[in-house]
mmCIF file of N, CA and C in Angstrom:
data_model
loop_
_atom_site.group_PDB
_atom_site.id
_atom_site.type_symbol
_atom_site.label_atom_id
_atom_site.label_comp_id
_atom_site.label_asym_id
_atom_site.label_seq_id
_atom_site.Cartn_x
_atom_site.Cartn_y
_atom_site.Cartn_z
ATOM 1 N N MET R 1 -11.212 -69.918 -61.314
ATOM 2 C CA MET R 1 -10.422 -71.112 -61.169
ATOM 3 C C MET R 1 -9.450 -70.928 -60.007
ATOM 4 N N SER R 2 -9.424 -71.917 -59.128
ATOM 5 C CA SER R 2 -8.608 -71.764 -57.932
ATOM 6 C C SER R 2 -8.376 -73.108 -57.279
ATOM 7 N N GLU R 3 -7.941 -73.048 -56.029
ATOM 8 C CA GLU R 3 -7.703 -74.236 -55.226
ATOM 9 C C GLU R 3 -8.633 -74.208 -54.028
ATOM 10 N N LEU R 4 -8.786 -75.352 -53.368
ATOM 11 C CA LEU R 4 -9.577 -75.387 -52.138
ATOM 12 C C LEU R 4 -8.902 -74.527 -51.087
ATOM 13 N N LEU R 5 -9.681 -73.753 -50.359
ATOM 14 C CA LEU R 5 -9.146 -72.940 -49.266
ATOM 15 C C LEU R 5 -9.001 -73.766 -47.995
ATOM 16 N N PHE R 6 -9.851 -74.783 -47.852
ATOM 17 C CA PHE R 6 -9.856 -75.600 -46.645
ATOM 18 C C PHE R 6 -10.554 -76.904 -46.974
ATOM 19 N N ASP R 7 -10.036 -78.014 -46.484
ATOM 20 C CA ASP R 7 -10.754 -79.287 -46.546
ATOM 21 C C ASP R 7 -10.296 -80.163 -45.401
ATOM 22 N N GLU R 8 -11.251 -80.857 -44.815
ATOM 23 C CA GLU R 8 -10.961 -81.651 -43.622
ATOM 24 C C GLU R 8 -12.125 -82.605 -43.370
ATOM 25 N N ILE R 9 -11.816 -83.726 -42.760
ATOM 26 C CA ILE R 9 -12.859 -84.666 -42.340
ATOM 27 C C ILE R 9 -13.267 -84.316 -40.916
ATOM 28 N N PHE R 10 -14.575 -84.209 -40.706
ATOM 29 C CA PHE R 10 -15.152 -83.885 -39.412
ATOM 30 C C PHE R 10 -16.030 -85.032 -38.937
ATOM 31 N N LYS R 11 -16.232 -85.073 -37.626
ATOM 32 C CA LYS R 11 -17.165 -86.026 -37.028
ATOM 33 C C LYS R 11 -18.211 -85.235 -36.261
ATOM 34 N N VAL R 12 -19.484 -85.561 -36.495
ATOM 35 C CA VAL R 12 -20.583 -84.872 -35.823
ATOM 36 C C VAL R 12 -20.579 -85.261 -34.347
ATOM 37 N N GLU R 13 -20.424 -84.273 -33.472
ATOM 38 C CA GLU R 13 -20.454 -84.508 -32.032
ATOM 39 C C GLU R 13 -21.851 -84.334 -31.458
ATOM 40 N N ASP R 14 -22.644 -83.449 -32.067
ATOM 41 C CA ASP R 14 -23.991 -83.183 -31.562
ATOM 42 C C ASP R 14 -24.826 -82.562 -32.671
ATOM 43 N N VAL R 15 -26.133 -82.735 -32.572
ATOM 44 C CA VAL R 15 -27.085 -82.123 -33.491
ATOM 45 C C VAL R 15 -28.090 -81.336 -32.657
ATOM 46 N N ASP R 16 -28.276 -80.080 -32.982
ATOM 47 C CA ASP R 16 -29.199 -79.191 -32.267
ATOM 48 C C ASP R 16 -28.957 -79.195 -30.754
ATOM 49 N N PRO R 17 -27.750 -78.809 -30.307
ATOM 50 C CA PRO R 17 -27.441 -78.850 -28.870
ATOM 51 C C PRO R 17 -28.324 -77.928 -28.026
ATOM 52 N N ASP R 18 -28.838 -76.868 -28.616
ATOM 53 C CA ASP R 18 -29.717 -75.943 -27.883
ATOM 54 C C ASP R 18 -31.183 -76.182 -28.210
ATOM 55 N N GLY R 19 -31.495 -77.349 -28.758
ATOM 56 C CA GLY R 19 -32.863 -77.670 -29.134
ATOM 57 C C GLY R 19 -33.131 -77.318 -30.589
ATOM 58 N N LYS R 20 -34.112 -77.982 -31.143
ATOM 59 C CA LYS R 20 -34.493 -77.757 -32.541
ATOM 60 C C LYS R 20 -35.244 -76.439 -32.651
ATOM 61 N N LYS R 21 -34.727 -75.510 -33.458
ATOM 62 C CA LYS R 21 -35.339 -74.187 -33.599
ATOM 63 C C LYS R 21 -36.120 -74.038 -34.898
ATOM 64 N N TYR R 22 -35.759 -74.804 -35.934
ATOM 65 C CA TYR R 22 -36.413 -74.715 -37.240
ATOM 66 C C TYR R 22 -36.763 -76.116 -37.728
ATOM 67 N N ASP R 23 -37.840 -76.220 -38.500
ATOM 68 C CA ASP R 23 -38.305 -77.525 -38.969
ATOM 69 C C ASP R 23 -37.316 -78.210 -39.904
ATOM 70 N N LYS R 24 -36.746 -77.451 -40.820
ATOM 71 C CA LYS R 24 -35.935 -78.048 -41.875
ATOM 72 C C LYS R 24 -34.429 -77.873 -41.695
ATOM 73 N N VAL R 25 -34.017 -77.177 -40.632
ATOM 74 C CA VAL R 25 -32.600 -76.858 -40.425
ATOM 75 C C VAL R 25 -32.146 -77.363 -39.058
ATOM 76 N N SER R 26 -30.954 -77.946 -39.023
ATOM 77 C CA SER R 26 -30.340 -78.351 -37.757
ATOM 78 C C SER R 26 -28.965 -77.707 -37.653
ATOM 79 N N ARG R 27 -28.567 -77.443 -36.419
ATOM 80 C CA ARG R 27 -27.215 -76.938 -36.156
ATOM 81 C C ARG R 27 -26.349 -78.134 -35.788
ATOM 82 N N ILE R 28 -25.285 -78.319 -36.558
ATOM 83 C CA ILE R 28 -24.360 -79.433 -36.375
ATOM 84 C C ILE R 28 -23.139 -78.930 -35.604
ATOM 85 N N VAL R 29 -22.749 -79.676 -34.576
ATOM 86 C CA VAL R 29 -21.509 -79.419 -33.846
ATOM 87 C C VAL R 29 -20.551 -80.532 -34.255
ATOM 88 N N ALA R 30 -19.379 -80.150 -34.773
ATOM 89 C CA ALA R 30 -18.443 -81.154 -35.266
ATOM 90 C C ALA R 30 -17.009 -80.756 -34.951
ATOM 91 N N ARG R 31 -16.142 -81.758 -34.909
ATOM 92 C CA ARG R 31 -14.709 -81.533 -34.678
ATOM 93 C C ARG R 31 -13.942 -82.272 -35.765
ATOM 94 N N SER R 32 -12.875 -81.605 -36.262
ATOM 95 C CA SER R 32 -12.076 -82.208 -37.330
ATOM 96 C C SER R 32 -11.168 -83.294 -36.765
ATOM 97 N N GLU R 33 -10.771 -84.192 -37.638
ATOM 98 C CA GLU R 33 -9.967 -85.332 -37.204
ATOM 99 C C GLU R 33 -8.478 -85.021 -37.125
ATOM 100 N N LYS R 34 -7.974 -84.144 -37.979
ATOM 101 C CA LYS R 34 -6.525 -83.922 -38.024
ATOM 102 C C LYS R 34 -6.074 -82.589 -37.451
ATOM 103 N N ARG R 35 -6.837 -81.531 -37.681
ATOM 104 C CA ARG R 35 -6.369 -80.190 -37.321
ATOM 105 C C ARG R 35 -6.975 -79.632 -36.041
ATOM 106 N N ASP R 36 -7.762 -80.398 -35.328
ATOM 107 C CA ASP R 36 -8.423 -79.963 -34.097
ATOM 108 C C ASP R 36 -9.222 -78.677 -34.323
ATOM 109 N N MET R 37 -10.007 -78.665 -35.391
ATOM 110 C CA MET R 37 -10.886 -77.538 -35.698
ATOM 111 C C MET R 37 -12.276 -77.861 -35.155
ATOM 112 N N TYR R 38 -12.930 -76.847 -34.619
ATOM 113 C CA TYR R 38 -14.282 -76.960 -34.075
ATOM 114 C C TYR R 38 -15.216 -76.229 -35.026
ATOM 115 N N MET R 39 -16.401 -76.819 -35.284
ATOM 116 C CA MET R 39 -17.310 -76.215 -36.243
ATOM 117 C C MET R 39 -18.748 -76.256 -35.753
ATOM 118 N N LEU R 40 -19.452 -75.148 -35.965
ATOM 119 C CA LEU R 40 -20.909 -75.092 -35.870
ATOM 120 C C LEU R 40 -21.400 -74.824 -37.276
ATOM 121 N N LEU R 41 -22.362 -75.613 -37.746
ATOM 122 C CA LEU R 41 -22.842 -75.470 -39.117
ATOM 123 C C LEU R 41 -24.333 -75.725 -39.170
ATOM 124 N N ASP R 42 -25.062 -74.795 -39.783
ATOM 125 C CA ASP R 42 -26.486 -74.980 -40.038
ATOM 126 C C ASP R 42 -26.637 -75.706 -41.369
ATOM 127 N N VAL R 43 -27.429 -76.796 -41.347
ATOM 128 C CA VAL R 43 -27.618 -77.624 -42.531
ATOM 129 C C VAL R 43 -29.114 -77.848 -42.744
ATOM 130 N N ASN R 44 -29.553 -77.766 -43.988
ATOM 131 C CA ASN R 44 -30.938 -78.109 -44.320
ATOM 132 C C ASN R 44 -31.040 -79.630 -44.251
ATOM 133 N N THR R 45 -31.450 -80.136 -43.089
ATOM 134 C CA THR R 45 -31.469 -81.580 -42.861
ATOM 135 C C THR R 45 -32.669 -82.259 -43.499
ATOM 136 N N GLU R 46 -33.585 -81.471 -44.069
ATOM 137 C CA GLU R 46 -34.665 -82.080 -44.847
ATOM 138 C C GLU R 46 -34.103 -82.680 -46.135
ATOM 139 N N ILE R 47 -33.107 -82.007 -46.727
ATOM 140 C CA ILE R 47 -32.517 -82.537 -47.963
ATOM 141 C C ILE R 47 -31.170 -83.225 -47.730
ATOM 142 N N TYR R 48 -30.525 -82.963 -46.585
ATOM 143 C CA TYR R 48 -29.244 -83.601 -46.285
ATOM 144 C C TYR R 48 -29.190 -83.948 -44.795
ATOM 145 N N PRO R 49 -29.827 -85.064 -44.409
ATOM 146 C CA PRO R 49 -29.842 -85.438 -42.987
ATOM 147 C C PRO R 49 -28.437 -85.740 -42.464
ATOM 148 N N MET R 50 -28.183 -85.304 -41.224
ATOM 149 C CA MET R 50 -26.911 -85.585 -40.569
ATOM 150 C C MET R 50 -27.202 -86.071 -39.157
ATOM 151 N N ARG R 51 -26.437 -87.078 -38.715
ATOM 152 C CA ARG R 51 -26.661 -87.679 -37.409
ATOM 153 C C ARG R 51 -25.372 -87.677 -36.587
ATOM 154 N N LYS R 52 -25.566 -87.770 -35.293
ATOM 155 C CA LYS R 52 -24.434 -87.821 -34.379
ATOM 156 C C LYS R 52 -23.519 -88.983 -34.753
ATOM 157 N N ASN R 53 -22.210 -88.736 -34.663
ATOM 158 C CA ASN R 53 -21.131 -89.687 -34.946
ATOM 159 C C ASN R 53 -20.885 -89.934 -36.434
ATOM 160 N N GLU R 54 -21.649 -89.307 -37.327
ATOM 161 C CA GLU R 54 -21.350 -89.429 -38.754
ATOM 162 C C GLU R 54 -20.081 -88.653 -39.073
ATOM 163 N N ARG R 55 -19.330 -89.150 -40.046
ATOM 164 C CA ARG R 55 -18.135 -88.464 -40.519
ATOM 165 C C ARG R 55 -18.408 -87.886 -41.895
ATOM 166 N N PHE R 56 -17.856 -86.697 -42.144
ATOM 167 C CA PHE R 56 -18.062 -86.064 -43.441
ATOM 168 C C PHE R 56 -16.859 -85.212 -43.810
ATOM 169 N N LEU R 57 -16.658 -85.078 -45.105
ATOM 170 C CA LEU R 57 -15.636 -84.189 -45.638
ATOM 171 C C LEU R 57 -16.293 -82.839 -45.869
ATOM 172 N N MET R 58 -15.663 -81.784 -45.343
ATOM 173 C CA MET R 58 -16.142 -80.429 -45.576
ATOM 174 C C MET R 58 -15.026 -79.678 -46.284
ATOM 175 N N ALA R 59 -15.384 -79.014 -47.384
ATOM 176 C CA ALA R 59 -14.421 -78.208 -48.132
ATOM 177 C C ALA R 59 -14.987 -76.817 -48.318
ATOM 178 N N LEU R 60 -14.094 -75.832 -48.329
ATOM 179 C CA LEU R 60 -14.451 -74.452 -48.634
ATOM 180 C C LEU R 60 -13.628 -74.035 -49.847
ATOM 181 N N SER R 61 -14.316 -73.468 -50.841
ATOM 182 C CA SER R 61 -13.653 -73.100 -52.077
ATOM 183 C C SER R 61 -14.277 -71.829 -52.640
ATOM 184 N N PRO R 62 -13.479 -70.987 -53.289
ATOM 185 C CA PRO R 62 -14.049 -69.799 -53.930
ATOM 186 C C PRO R 62 -14.730 -70.116 -55.262
ATOM 187 N N SER R 63 -14.574 -71.351 -55.745
ATOM 188 C CA SER R 63 -15.107 -71.726 -57.054
ATOM 189 C C SER R 63 -15.456 -73.210 -57.071
ATOM 190 N N LEU R 64 -16.316 -73.604 -58.002
ATOM 191 C CA LEU R 64 -16.614 -75.024 -58.200
ATOM 192 C C LEU R 64 -15.728 -75.635 -59.284
ATOM 193 N N VAL R 65 -14.827 -74.827 -59.828
ATOM 194 C CA VAL R 65 -13.871 -75.292 -60.835
ATOM 195 C C VAL R 65 -12.465 -75.073 -60.289
ATOM 196 N N LEU R 66 -11.712 -76.156 -60.172
ATOM 197 C CA LEU R 66 -10.360 -76.070 -59.634
ATOM 198 C C LEU R 66 -9.326 -76.223 -60.746
ATOM 199 N N LYS R 67 -8.225 -75.535 -60.563
ATOM 200 C CA LYS R 67 -7.095 -75.648 -61.482
ATOM 201 C C LYS R 67 -6.170 -76.729 -60.938
ATOM 202 N N THR R 68 -5.951 -77.786 -61.705
ATOM 203 C CA THR R 68 -5.080 -78.882 -61.286
ATOM 204 C C THR R 68 -3.996 -79.089 -62.334
ATOM 205 N N LYS R 69 -3.108 -80.032 -62.057
ATOM 206 C CA LYS R 69 -2.045 -80.331 -63.028
ATOM 207 C C LYS R 69 -2.612 -80.905 -64.321
ATOM 208 N N ASP R 70 -3.853 -81.449 -64.247
ATOM 209 C CA ASP R 70 -4.514 -81.999 -65.433
ATOM 210 C C ASP R 70 -5.402 -80.973 -66.134
ATOM 211 N N GLY R 71 -5.404 -79.740 -65.648
ATOM 212 C CA GLY R 71 -6.238 -78.700 -66.238
ATOM 213 C C GLY R 71 -7.365 -78.310 -65.295
ATOM 214 N N LEU R 72 -8.446 -77.796 -65.852
ATOM 215 C CA LEU R 72 -9.584 -77.361 -65.048
ATOM 216 C C LEU R 72 -10.497 -78.540 -64.739
ATOM 217 N N VAL R 73 -10.897 -78.661 -63.469
ATOM 218 C CA VAL R 73 -11.725 -79.780 -63.028
ATOM 219 C C VAL R 73 -12.902 -79.250 -62.223
ATOM 220 N N SER R 74 -14.111 -79.689 -62.579
ATOM 221 C CA SER R 74 -15.302 -79.341 -61.814
ATOM 222 C C SER R 74 -15.380 -80.253 -60.594
ATOM 223 N N ILE R 75 -15.655 -79.674 -59.427
ATOM 224 C CA ILE R 75 -15.689 -80.491 -58.205
ATOM 225 C C ILE R 75 -17.105 -80.742 -57.694
ATOM 226 N N GLN R 76 -18.121 -80.121 -58.286
ATOM 227 C CA GLN R 76 -19.459 -80.235 -57.727
ATOM 228 C C GLN R 76 -19.993 -81.663 -57.733
ATOM 229 N N ASP R 77 -19.585 -82.504 -58.685
ATOM 230 C CA ASP R 77 -20.067 -83.886 -58.733
ATOM 231 C C ASP R 77 -19.425 -84.769 -57.668
ATOM 232 N N LYS R 78 -18.388 -84.276 -57.003
ATOM 233 C CA LYS R 78 -17.702 -85.049 -55.970
ATOM 234 C C LYS R 78 -18.305 -84.833 -54.583
ATOM 235 N N PHE R 79 -19.320 -83.969 -54.483
ATOM 236 C CA PHE R 79 -19.947 -83.649 -53.203
ATOM 237 C C PHE R 79 -21.448 -83.846 -53.267
ATOM 238 N N GLU R 80 -22.064 -84.024 -52.086
ATOM 239 C CA GLU R 80 -23.495 -84.314 -52.000
ATOM 240 C C GLU R 80 -24.333 -83.100 -51.615
ATOM 241 N N TYR R 81 -23.715 -82.109 -50.997
ATOM 242 C CA TYR R 81 -24.443 -80.944 -50.487
ATOM 243 C C TYR R 81 -23.556 -79.730 -50.669
ATOM 244 N N ILE R 82 -24.080 -78.691 -51.327
ATOM 245 C CA ILE R 82 -23.289 -77.495 -51.625
ATOM 246 C C ILE R 82 -24.098 -76.259 -51.273
ATOM 247 N N MET R 83 -23.439 -75.303 -50.609
ATOM 248 C CA MET R 83 -24.057 -74.005 -50.329
ATOM 249 C C MET R 83 -23.108 -72.915 -50.826
ATOM 250 N N HIS R 84 -23.675 -71.790 -51.233
ATOM 251 C CA HIS R 84 -22.888 -70.643 -51.679
ATOM 252 C C HIS R 84 -23.175 -69.468 -50.756
ATOM 253 N N GLY R 85 -22.118 -68.781 -50.320
ATOM 254 C CA GLY R 85 -22.319 -67.657 -49.417
ATOM 255 C C GLY R 85 -21.118 -66.757 -49.346
ATOM 256 N N ARG R 86 -21.010 -66.071 -48.204
ATOM 257 C CA ARG R 86 -19.972 -65.060 -48.036
ATOM 258 C C ARG R 86 -19.382 -65.143 -46.627
ATOM 259 N N LEU R 87 -18.075 -65.045 -46.548
ATOM 260 C CA LEU R 87 -17.390 -64.965 -45.270
ATOM 261 C C LEU R 87 -17.557 -63.526 -44.767
ATOM 262 N N TYR R 88 -18.106 -63.364 -43.562
ATOM 263 C CA TYR R 88 -18.394 -62.004 -43.109
ATOM 264 C C TYR R 88 -17.609 -61.560 -41.882
ATOM 265 N N ASN R 89 -16.887 -62.450 -41.215
ATOM 266 C CA ASN R 89 -16.122 -62.009 -40.047
ATOM 267 C C ASN R 89 -15.033 -63.020 -39.708
ATOM 268 N N ILE R 90 -13.905 -62.489 -39.246
ATOM 269 C CA ILE R 90 -12.814 -63.308 -38.707
ATOM 270 C C ILE R 90 -12.394 -62.638 -37.408
ATOM 271 N N THR R 91 -12.408 -63.395 -36.314
ATOM 272 C CA THR R 91 -12.007 -62.832 -35.024
ATOM 273 C C THR R 91 -10.816 -63.597 -34.487
ATOM 274 N N ASN R 92 -9.916 -62.883 -33.803
ATOM 275 C CA ASN R 92 -8.768 -63.499 -33.134
ATOM 276 C C ASN R 92 -9.140 -63.725 -31.687
ATOM 277 N N GLU R 93 -9.224 -64.974 -31.285
ATOM 278 C CA GLU R 93 -9.643 -65.299 -29.926
ATOM 279 C C GLU R 93 -8.488 -65.695 -29.028
ATOM 280 N N GLY R 94 -7.335 -66.017 -29.612
ATOM 281 C CA GLY R 94 -6.215 -66.504 -28.807
ATOM 282 C C GLY R 94 -5.563 -65.407 -27.991
ATOM 283 N N SER R 95 -5.027 -65.792 -26.847
ATOM 284 C CA SER R 95 -4.378 -64.802 -25.984
ATOM 285 C C SER R 95 -2.860 -64.822 -26.122
ATOM 286 N N SER R 96 -2.313 -65.876 -26.698
ATOM 287 C CA SER R 96 -0.867 -65.919 -26.889
ATOM 288 C C SER R 96 -0.565 -66.280 -28.332
ATOM 289 N N LYS R 97 0.580 -65.844 -28.830
ATOM 290 C CA LYS R 97 0.917 -66.084 -30.231
ATOM 291 C C LYS R 97 1.075 -67.564 -30.543
ATOM 292 N N SER R 98 1.557 -68.348 -29.596
ATOM 293 C CA SER R 98 1.763 -69.771 -29.858
ATOM 294 C C SER R 98 0.446 -70.543 -29.914
ATOM 295 N N GLN R 99 -0.590 -70.012 -29.279
ATOM 296 C CA GLN R 99 -1.896 -70.678 -29.259
ATOM 297 C C GLN R 99 -2.966 -69.824 -29.943
ATOM 298 N N LEU R 100 -2.573 -69.041 -30.922
ATOM 299 C CA LEU R 100 -3.496 -68.127 -31.579
ATOM 300 C C LEU R 100 -4.635 -68.893 -32.251
ATOM 301 N N GLU R 101 -5.854 -68.617 -31.795
ATOM 302 C CA GLU R 101 -7.034 -69.208 -32.400
ATOM 303 C C GLU R 101 -7.823 -68.129 -33.105
ATOM 304 N N VAL R 102 -8.444 -68.514 -34.198
ATOM 305 C CA VAL R 102 -9.333 -67.604 -34.896
ATOM 306 C C VAL R 102 -10.686 -68.274 -35.049
ATOM 307 N N GLU R 103 -11.701 -67.442 -35.194
ATOM 308 C CA GLU R 103 -13.034 -67.912 -35.536
ATOM 309 C C GLU R 103 -13.396 -67.287 -36.875
ATOM 310 N N VAL R 104 -13.832 -68.116 -37.795
ATOM 311 C CA VAL R 104 -14.231 -67.688 -39.126
ATOM 312 C C VAL R 104 -15.740 -67.850 -39.221
ATOM 313 N N TYR R 105 -16.430 -66.788 -39.646
ATOM 314 C CA TYR R 105 -17.891 -66.797 -39.745
ATOM 315 C C TYR R 105 -18.304 -66.574 -41.197
ATOM 316 N N ALA R 106 -19.226 -67.423 -41.666
ATOM 317 C CA ALA R 106 -19.764 -67.270 -43.020
ATOM 318 C C ALA R 106 -21.265 -67.511 -42.975
ATOM 319 N N SER R 107 -21.961 -66.878 -43.906
ATOM 320 C CA SER R 107 -23.400 -67.043 -44.026
ATOM 321 C C SER R 107 -23.723 -67.560 -45.421
ATOM 322 N N PHE R 108 -24.593 -68.549 -45.469
ATOM 323 C CA PHE R 108 -25.015 -69.165 -46.721
ATOM 324 C C PHE R 108 -26.528 -69.027 -46.817
ATOM 325 N N GLY R 109 -26.969 -67.869 -47.269
ATOM 326 C CA GLY R 109 -28.405 -67.611 -47.356
ATOM 327 C C GLY R 109 -29.092 -67.683 -46.012
ATOM 328 N N GLY R 110 -28.414 -67.269 -44.961
ATOM 329 C CA GLY R 110 -28.966 -67.315 -43.608
ATOM 330 C C GLY R 110 -28.511 -68.517 -42.802
ATOM 331 N N LEU R 111 -28.026 -69.560 -43.454
ATOM 332 C CA LEU R 111 -27.463 -70.698 -42.732
ATOM 333 C C LEU R 111 -26.023 -70.338 -42.378
ATOM 334 N N GLN R 112 -25.661 -70.549 -41.122
ATOM 335 C CA GLN R 112 -24.393 -70.034 -40.591
ATOM 336 C C GLN R 112 -23.329 -71.123 -40.457
ATOM 337 N N LEU R 113 -22.084 -70.684 -40.606
ATOM 338 C CA LEU R 113 -20.905 -71.503 -40.332
ATOM 339 C C LEU R 113 -20.022 -70.733 -39.375
ATOM 340 N N MET R 114 -19.542 -71.421 -38.325
ATOM 341 C CA MET R 114 -18.495 -70.883 -37.468
ATOM 342 C C MET R 114 -17.430 -71.970 -37.393
ATOM 343 N N LEU R 115 -16.222 -71.619 -37.790
ATOM 344 C CA LEU R 115 -15.096 -72.537 -37.786
ATOM 345 C C LEU R 115 -14.029 -71.953 -36.888
ATOM 346 N N ARG R 116 -13.615 -72.710 -35.848
ATOM 347 C CA ARG R 116 -12.629 -72.213 -34.882
ATOM 348 C C ARG R 116 -11.429 -73.146 -34.849
ATOM 349 N N GLY R 117 -10.241 -72.540 -34.877
ATOM 350 C CA GLY R 117 -9.028 -73.333 -34.779
ATOM 351 C C GLY R 117 -7.799 -72.460 -34.885
ATOM 352 N N HIS R 118 -6.670 -73.099 -34.991
ATOM 353 C CA HIS R 118 -5.404 -72.387 -35.056
ATOM 354 C C HIS R 118 -5.364 -71.523 -36.311
ATOM 355 N N ALA R 119 -4.840 -70.328 -36.169
ATOM 356 C CA ALA R 119 -4.806 -69.358 -37.260
ATOM 357 C C ALA R 119 -4.079 -69.882 -38.496
ATOM 358 N N SER R 120 -3.112 -70.765 -38.315
ATOM 359 C CA SER R 120 -2.347 -71.273 -39.455
ATOM 360 C C SER R 120 -3.217 -72.052 -40.440
ATOM 361 N N HIS R 121 -4.375 -72.565 -39.988
ATOM 362 C CA HIS R 121 -5.274 -73.314 -40.867
ATOM 363 C C HIS R 121 -6.247 -72.394 -41.608
ATOM 364 N N CYS R 122 -6.223 -71.110 -41.286
ATOM 365 C CA CYS R 122 -7.225 -70.173 -41.825
ATOM 366 C C CYS R 122 -6.604 -68.986 -42.550
ATOM 367 N N VAL R 123 -5.357 -69.099 -42.960
ATOM 368 C CA VAL R 123 -4.655 -67.950 -43.538
ATOM 369 C C VAL R 123 -5.203 -67.527 -44.904
ATOM 370 N N GLN R 124 -5.890 -68.411 -45.591
ATOM 371 C CA GLN R 124 -6.395 -68.068 -46.923
ATOM 372 C C GLN R 124 -7.750 -67.352 -46.888
ATOM 373 N N PHE R 125 -8.336 -67.205 -45.711
ATOM 374 C CA PHE R 125 -9.645 -66.575 -45.601
ATOM 375 C C PHE R 125 -9.520 -65.068 -45.466
ATOM 376 N N VAL R 126 -10.437 -64.341 -46.105
ATOM 377 C CA VAL R 126 -10.519 -62.889 -45.967
ATOM 378 C C VAL R 126 -11.990 -62.495 -45.851
ATOM 379 N N VAL R 127 -12.232 -61.416 -45.112
ATOM 380 C CA VAL R 127 -13.596 -60.925 -44.936
ATOM 381 C C VAL R 127 -14.146 -60.487 -46.291
ATOM 382 N N ASP R 128 -15.423 -60.769 -46.513
ATOM 383 C CA ASP R 128 -16.181 -60.442 -47.721
ATOM 384 C C ASP R 128 -15.857 -61.374 -48.884
ATOM 385 N N GLN R 129 -15.216 -62.493 -48.593
ATOM 386 C CA GLN R 129 -14.851 -63.477 -49.606
ATOM 387 C C GLN R 129 -16.079 -64.349 -49.926
ATOM 388 N N LYS R 130 -16.321 -64.589 -51.204
ATOM 389 C CA LYS R 130 -17.386 -65.512 -51.616
ATOM 390 C C LYS R 130 -16.866 -66.933 -51.483
ATOM 391 N N LEU R 131 -17.725 -67.822 -50.968
ATOM 392 C CA LEU R 131 -17.321 -69.200 -50.696
ATOM 393 C C LEU R 131 -18.385 -70.193 -51.136
ATOM 394 N N PHE R 132 -17.931 -71.357 -51.529
ATOM 395 C CA PHE R 132 -18.786 -72.520 -51.649
ATOM 396 C C PHE R 132 -18.424 -73.450 -50.499
ATOM 397 N N LEU R 133 -19.429 -73.924 -49.776
ATOM 398 C CA LEU R 133 -19.229 -74.937 -48.742
ATOM 399 C C LEU R 133 -19.726 -76.243 -49.335
ATOM 400 N N LEU R 134 -18.885 -77.265 -49.313
ATOM 401 C CA LEU R 134 -19.207 -78.545 -49.938
ATOM 402 C C LEU R 134 -19.088 -79.658 -48.902
ATOM 403 N N LEU R 135 -20.075 -80.554 -48.871
ATOM 404 C CA LEU R 135 -20.076 -81.662 -47.917
ATOM 405 C C LEU R 135 -20.241 -82.987 -48.647
ATOM 406 N N ARG R 136 -19.586 -84.014 -48.104
ATOM 407 C CA ARG R 136 -19.758 -85.391 -48.566
ATOM 408 C C ARG R 136 -19.525 -86.310 -47.373
ATOM 409 N N LYS R 137 -20.443 -87.206 -47.136
ATOM 410 C CA LYS R 137 -20.275 -88.158 -46.033
ATOM 411 C C LYS R 137 -19.205 -89.177 -46.402
ATOM 412 N N VAL R 138 -18.454 -89.611 -45.381
ATOM 413 C CA VAL R 138 -17.424 -90.627 -45.566
ATOM 414 C C VAL R 138 -17.696 -91.776 -44.613
ATOM 415 N N GLU R 139 -17.236 -92.947 -44.983
ATOM 416 C CA GLU R 139 -17.447 -94.143 -44.159
ATOM 417 C C GLU R 139 -16.632 -94.069 -42.874
ATOM 418 N N SER R 140 -17.185 -94.624 -41.827
ATOM 419 C CA SER R 140 -16.495 -94.634 -40.514
ATOM 420 C C SER R 140 -15.408 -95.672 -40.471
#
């Protein structure tokens, strides 16, 4: 039981920018609306198609059960696509403390996530952490 580690609305900027490499998987390039986070995400588009300019909510959580003021709440029914995996690397890419950027890398059964942005948005992440990645499309 826990809280969401990260949640944000993203907009798909590109799909398969380096060409389609797999039949059932696409690499999504997206940018968040509020925190200026950049994301690369592999998605099984056979079961969850994603298109350029679509908006979606992406959440990262250590559990599918959250502790709220109303007690324990299951969140899996609030999302359309869920993957389970492990965070395997965090790199510091920024050159100055005021503009410190980090890249967070996670693998979900071989499907990859790279999330880049200001370190203040990624303080709850640790290497070797188990994660659920949850997606839900939102209206434009």
